[in-house]
CSV table of C-alpha atoms in Angstrom, one decimal:
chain,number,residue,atom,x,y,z
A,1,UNK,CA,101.5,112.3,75.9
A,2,UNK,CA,102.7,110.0,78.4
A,3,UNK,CA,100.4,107.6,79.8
A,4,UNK,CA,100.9,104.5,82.4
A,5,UNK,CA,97.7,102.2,83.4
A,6,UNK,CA,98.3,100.0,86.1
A,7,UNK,CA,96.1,96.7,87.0
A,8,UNK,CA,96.4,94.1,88.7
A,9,UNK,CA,95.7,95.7,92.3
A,10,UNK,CA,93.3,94.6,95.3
A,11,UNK,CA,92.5,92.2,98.7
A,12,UNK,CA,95.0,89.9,99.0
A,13,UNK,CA,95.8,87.9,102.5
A,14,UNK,CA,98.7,88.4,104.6
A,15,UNK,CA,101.6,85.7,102.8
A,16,UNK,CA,100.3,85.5,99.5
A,17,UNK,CA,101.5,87.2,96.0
A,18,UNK,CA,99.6,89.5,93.7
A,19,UNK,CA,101.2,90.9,91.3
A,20,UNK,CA,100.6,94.5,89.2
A,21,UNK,CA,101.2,95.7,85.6
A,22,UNK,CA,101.7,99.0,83.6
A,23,UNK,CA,101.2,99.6,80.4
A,24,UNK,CA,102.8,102.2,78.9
A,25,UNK,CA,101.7,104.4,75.8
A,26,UNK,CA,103.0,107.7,74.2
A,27,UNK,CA,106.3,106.9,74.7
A,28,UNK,CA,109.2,105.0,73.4
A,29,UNK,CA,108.8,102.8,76.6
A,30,UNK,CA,111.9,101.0,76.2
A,31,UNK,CA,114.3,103.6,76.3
A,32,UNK,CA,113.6,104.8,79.7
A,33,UNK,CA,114.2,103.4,83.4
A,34,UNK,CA,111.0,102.6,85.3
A,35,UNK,CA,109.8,102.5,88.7
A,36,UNK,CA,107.4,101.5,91.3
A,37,UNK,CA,106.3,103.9,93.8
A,38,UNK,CA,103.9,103.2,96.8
A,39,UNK,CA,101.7,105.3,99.4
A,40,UNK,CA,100.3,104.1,101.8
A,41,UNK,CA,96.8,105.6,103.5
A,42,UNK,CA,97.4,109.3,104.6
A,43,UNK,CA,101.5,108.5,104.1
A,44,UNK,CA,104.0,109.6,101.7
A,45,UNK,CA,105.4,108.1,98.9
A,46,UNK,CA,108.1,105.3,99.5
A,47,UNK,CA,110.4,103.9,96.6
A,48,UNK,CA,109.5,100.3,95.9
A,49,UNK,CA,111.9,99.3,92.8
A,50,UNK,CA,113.4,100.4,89.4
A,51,UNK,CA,114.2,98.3,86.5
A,52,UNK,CA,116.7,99.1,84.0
A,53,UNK,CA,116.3,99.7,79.7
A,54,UNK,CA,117.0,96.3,79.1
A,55,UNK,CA,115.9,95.0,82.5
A,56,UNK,CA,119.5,93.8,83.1
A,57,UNK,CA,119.7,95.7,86.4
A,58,UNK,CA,117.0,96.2,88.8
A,59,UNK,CA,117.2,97.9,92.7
A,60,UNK,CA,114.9,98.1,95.5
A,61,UNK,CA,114.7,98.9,99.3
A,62,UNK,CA,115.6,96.7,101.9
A,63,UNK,CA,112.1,97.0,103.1
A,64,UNK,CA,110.6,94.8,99.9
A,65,UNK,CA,114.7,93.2,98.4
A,66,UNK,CA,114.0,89.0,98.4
A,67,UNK,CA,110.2,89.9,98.1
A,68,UNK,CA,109.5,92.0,95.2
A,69,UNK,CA,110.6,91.1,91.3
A,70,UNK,CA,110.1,93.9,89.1
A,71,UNK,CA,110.2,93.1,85.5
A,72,UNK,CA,109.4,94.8,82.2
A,73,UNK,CA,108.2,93.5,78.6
A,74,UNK,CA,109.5,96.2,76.4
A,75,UNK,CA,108.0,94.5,73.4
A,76,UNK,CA,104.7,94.8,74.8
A,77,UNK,CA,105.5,98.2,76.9
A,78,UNK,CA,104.7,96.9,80.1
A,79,UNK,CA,106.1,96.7,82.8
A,80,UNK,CA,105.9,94.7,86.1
A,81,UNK,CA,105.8,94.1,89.8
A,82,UNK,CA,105.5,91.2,91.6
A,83,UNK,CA,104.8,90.9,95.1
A,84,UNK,CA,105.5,87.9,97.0
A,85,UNK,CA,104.6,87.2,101.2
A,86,UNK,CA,102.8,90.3,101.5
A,87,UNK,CA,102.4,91.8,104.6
A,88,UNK,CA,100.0,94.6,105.9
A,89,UNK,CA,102.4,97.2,106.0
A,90,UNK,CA,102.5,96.5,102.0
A,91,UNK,CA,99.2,97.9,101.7
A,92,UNK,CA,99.6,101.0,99.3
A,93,UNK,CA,98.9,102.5,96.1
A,94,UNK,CA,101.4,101.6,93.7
A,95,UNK,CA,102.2,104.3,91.2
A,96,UNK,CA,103.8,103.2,87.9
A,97,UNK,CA,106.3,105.8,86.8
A,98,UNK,CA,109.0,107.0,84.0
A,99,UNK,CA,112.5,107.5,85.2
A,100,UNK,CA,113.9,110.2,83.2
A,101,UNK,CA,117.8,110.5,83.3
A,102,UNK,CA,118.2,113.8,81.7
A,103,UNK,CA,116.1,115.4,85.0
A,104,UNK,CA,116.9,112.3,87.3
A,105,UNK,CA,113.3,112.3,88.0
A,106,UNK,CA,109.8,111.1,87.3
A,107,UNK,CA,108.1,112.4,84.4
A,108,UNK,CA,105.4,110.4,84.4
A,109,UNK,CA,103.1,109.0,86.5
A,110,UNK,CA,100.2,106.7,86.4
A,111,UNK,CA,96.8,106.7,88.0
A,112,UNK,CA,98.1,104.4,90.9
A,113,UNK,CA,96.3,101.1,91.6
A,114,UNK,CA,95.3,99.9,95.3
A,115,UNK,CA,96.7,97.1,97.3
A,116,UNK,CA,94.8,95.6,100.2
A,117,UNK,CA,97.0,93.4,102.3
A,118,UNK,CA,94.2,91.9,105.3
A,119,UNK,CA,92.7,88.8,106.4
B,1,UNK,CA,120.2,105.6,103.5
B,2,UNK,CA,119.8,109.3,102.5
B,3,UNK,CA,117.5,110.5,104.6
B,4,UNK,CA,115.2,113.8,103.4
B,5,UNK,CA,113.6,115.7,105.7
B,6,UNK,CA,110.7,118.3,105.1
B,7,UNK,CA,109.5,121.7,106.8
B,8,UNK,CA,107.5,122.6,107.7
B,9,UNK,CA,104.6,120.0,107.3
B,10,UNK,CA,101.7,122.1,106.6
B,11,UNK,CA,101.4,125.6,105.2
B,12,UNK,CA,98.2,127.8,105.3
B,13,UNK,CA,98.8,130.1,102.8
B,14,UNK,CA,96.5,133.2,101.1
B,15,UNK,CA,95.8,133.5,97.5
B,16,UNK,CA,98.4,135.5,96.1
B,17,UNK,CA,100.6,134.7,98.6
B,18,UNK,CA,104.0,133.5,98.8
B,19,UNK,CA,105.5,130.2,100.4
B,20,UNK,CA,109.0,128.3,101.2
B,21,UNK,CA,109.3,124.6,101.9
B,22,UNK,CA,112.4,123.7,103.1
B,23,UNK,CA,114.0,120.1,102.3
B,24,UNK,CA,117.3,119.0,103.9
B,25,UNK,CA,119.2,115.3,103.2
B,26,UNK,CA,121.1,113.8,105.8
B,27,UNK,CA,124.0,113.7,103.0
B,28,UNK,CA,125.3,115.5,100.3
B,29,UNK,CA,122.8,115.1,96.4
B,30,UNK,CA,125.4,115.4,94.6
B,31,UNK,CA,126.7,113.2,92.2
B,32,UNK,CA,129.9,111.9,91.0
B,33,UNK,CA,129.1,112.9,87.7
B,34,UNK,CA,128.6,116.9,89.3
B,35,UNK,CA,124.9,116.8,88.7
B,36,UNK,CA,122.5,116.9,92.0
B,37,UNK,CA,119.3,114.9,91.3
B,38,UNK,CA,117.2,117.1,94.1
B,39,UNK,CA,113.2,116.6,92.5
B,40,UNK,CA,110.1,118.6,94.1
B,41,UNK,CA,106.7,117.2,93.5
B,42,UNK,CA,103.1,118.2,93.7
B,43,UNK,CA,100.2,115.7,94.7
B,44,UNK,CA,97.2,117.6,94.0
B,45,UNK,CA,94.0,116.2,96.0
B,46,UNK,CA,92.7,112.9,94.4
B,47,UNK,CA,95.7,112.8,91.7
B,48,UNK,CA,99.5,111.6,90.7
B,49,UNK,CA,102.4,113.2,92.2
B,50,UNK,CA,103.6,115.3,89.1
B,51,UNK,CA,107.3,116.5,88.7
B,52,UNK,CA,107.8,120.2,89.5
B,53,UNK,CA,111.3,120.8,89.5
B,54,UNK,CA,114.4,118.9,88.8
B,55,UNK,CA,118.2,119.3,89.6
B,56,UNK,CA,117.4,121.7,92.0
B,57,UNK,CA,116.1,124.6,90.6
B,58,UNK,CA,115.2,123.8,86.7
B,59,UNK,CA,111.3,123.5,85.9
B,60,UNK,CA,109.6,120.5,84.5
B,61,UNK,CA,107.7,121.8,81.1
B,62,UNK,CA,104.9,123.6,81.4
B,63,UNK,CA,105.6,124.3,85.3
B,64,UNK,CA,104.8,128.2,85.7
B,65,UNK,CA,107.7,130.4,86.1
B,66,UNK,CA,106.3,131.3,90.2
B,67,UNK,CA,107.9,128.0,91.2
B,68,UNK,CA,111.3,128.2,91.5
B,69,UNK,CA,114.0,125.9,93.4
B,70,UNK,CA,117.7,126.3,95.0
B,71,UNK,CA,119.9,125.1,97.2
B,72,UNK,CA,123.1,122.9,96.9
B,73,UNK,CA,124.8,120.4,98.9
B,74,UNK,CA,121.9,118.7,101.7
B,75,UNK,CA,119.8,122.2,102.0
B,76,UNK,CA,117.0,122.5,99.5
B,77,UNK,CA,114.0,125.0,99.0
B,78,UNK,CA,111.0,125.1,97.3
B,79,UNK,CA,109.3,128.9,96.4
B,80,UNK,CA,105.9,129.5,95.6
B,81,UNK,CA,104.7,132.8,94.7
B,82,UNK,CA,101.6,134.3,94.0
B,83,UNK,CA,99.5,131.5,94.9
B,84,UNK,CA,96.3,130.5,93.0
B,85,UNK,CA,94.4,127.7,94.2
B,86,UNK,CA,95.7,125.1,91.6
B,87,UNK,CA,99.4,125.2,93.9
B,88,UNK,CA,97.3,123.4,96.5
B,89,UNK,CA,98.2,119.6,97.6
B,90,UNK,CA,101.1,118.3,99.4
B,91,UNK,CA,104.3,118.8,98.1
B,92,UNK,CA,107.7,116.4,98.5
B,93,UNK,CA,111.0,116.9,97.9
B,94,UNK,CA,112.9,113.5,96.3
B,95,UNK,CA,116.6,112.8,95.8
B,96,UNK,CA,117.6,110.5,92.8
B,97,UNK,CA,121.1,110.5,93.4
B,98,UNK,CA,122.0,107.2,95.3
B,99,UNK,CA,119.8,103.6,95.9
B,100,UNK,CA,117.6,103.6,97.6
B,101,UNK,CA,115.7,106.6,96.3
B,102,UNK,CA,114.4,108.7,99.0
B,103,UNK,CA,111.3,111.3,99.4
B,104,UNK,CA,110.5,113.7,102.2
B,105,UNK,CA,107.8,113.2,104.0
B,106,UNK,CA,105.6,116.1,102.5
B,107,UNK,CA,104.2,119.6,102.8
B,108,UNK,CA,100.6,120.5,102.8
B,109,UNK,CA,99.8,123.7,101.4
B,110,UNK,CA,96.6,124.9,102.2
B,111,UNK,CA,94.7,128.0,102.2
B,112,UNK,CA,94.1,130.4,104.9
């Protein structure tokens, strides 16, 4: 069974970094793109970044490019997120998920973990 | 960007009823390898989104055979029949076919 915990979440000020993990279980976790997926209050879910296998190649929206670094440890089958200058507008939940290639989708999905950007 | 737009956005719907939710791009899913990446979620109340269909119209395993998908191109549907109250949530469409990945903005089904 596929399971992704994230931690790391919380209040952070306007400007400063925080910065979430996943750990991955059930899975061969380094055989599969992974992602970052945010929602903010009463919103819908917004694409935040996606990291390659190897971590070689990673992409992300304009709205969080030069900001955000996602990252992944595939000997420890984590993977990573961090958020630099936050800004209000950042505050979310942040969803871990499994890319899957053959349905060019998410398969997986972890319990989301909350990030309060506020002074 | 690929833009995905959703209708309508809320659904009240009976038990045993049936349901379309439309999803339209603002280009064409498809792919240059001939594959469209078109993905419908469900975010049940409290929970994950969880992966309904994929490529348009194939169901994720163990997704009941009263969800089914079509479309092609940039116009996208979602079917619900015979509704039981475990279908309820918001539902979004999501296109993996070109950066940056894009989701509609969601359809709440609810009950009559």
């Amino acid at each position: 069974e596929v399971q992704l915990v994230e931690s790391g979440g919380g209040l952070v000020q306007p400007g400063r970094s925080l910065k979430l993990s996943c750990a991955a279980s059930g899975f061969t976790f380094s055989n599969y793109y992974m992602a970052w997926v945010r929602q903010a209050p009463k919103k819908g879910l917004e694409w935040v970044a996606t990291i390659s296998t190897s971590g070689s190649r990673t992409y992300y929206p304009d709205s969080v490019k030069g900001r955000f670094t996602i990252s992944r440890d595939n000997a420890k089958s984590s993977l990573y997120l961090q958020m630099n200058s936050l800004k209000s507008e950042d505050t979310a939940t942040y969803y871990c998920a499994r890319r899957d290639g053959n349905y060019g989708g998410y398969t997986g999905w972890g319990q989301g973990v909350m990030v309060t950007v506020s002074s | 960007d690929v833009v995905m737009t959703q209708t309508p956005v809320s659904l009240s719907v009976s038990l045993g009823g049936q349901v379309s939710i439309s999803c339209r791009s603002s280009q064409s899913l498809v792919h240059n390898n001939g594959n469209t990446y078109l993905s419908w979620y469900l975010q049940k109340p409290g929970q994950s989104p969880q992966l309904l269909i994929y490529k348009v119209s194939n169901r994720f395993s163990g997704i009941s055979d009263r969800f089914s998908g079509s479309g092609s191109g940039t116009d996208f549907t979602l079917k619900i029949s015979r509704v039981e109250p475990d279908d309820l949530g918001v539902y979004y469409c999501g296109q993996g076919t070109q950066y940056p990945r894009t989701f509609g903005g969601g359809t709440k089904l609810e009950l009559k």
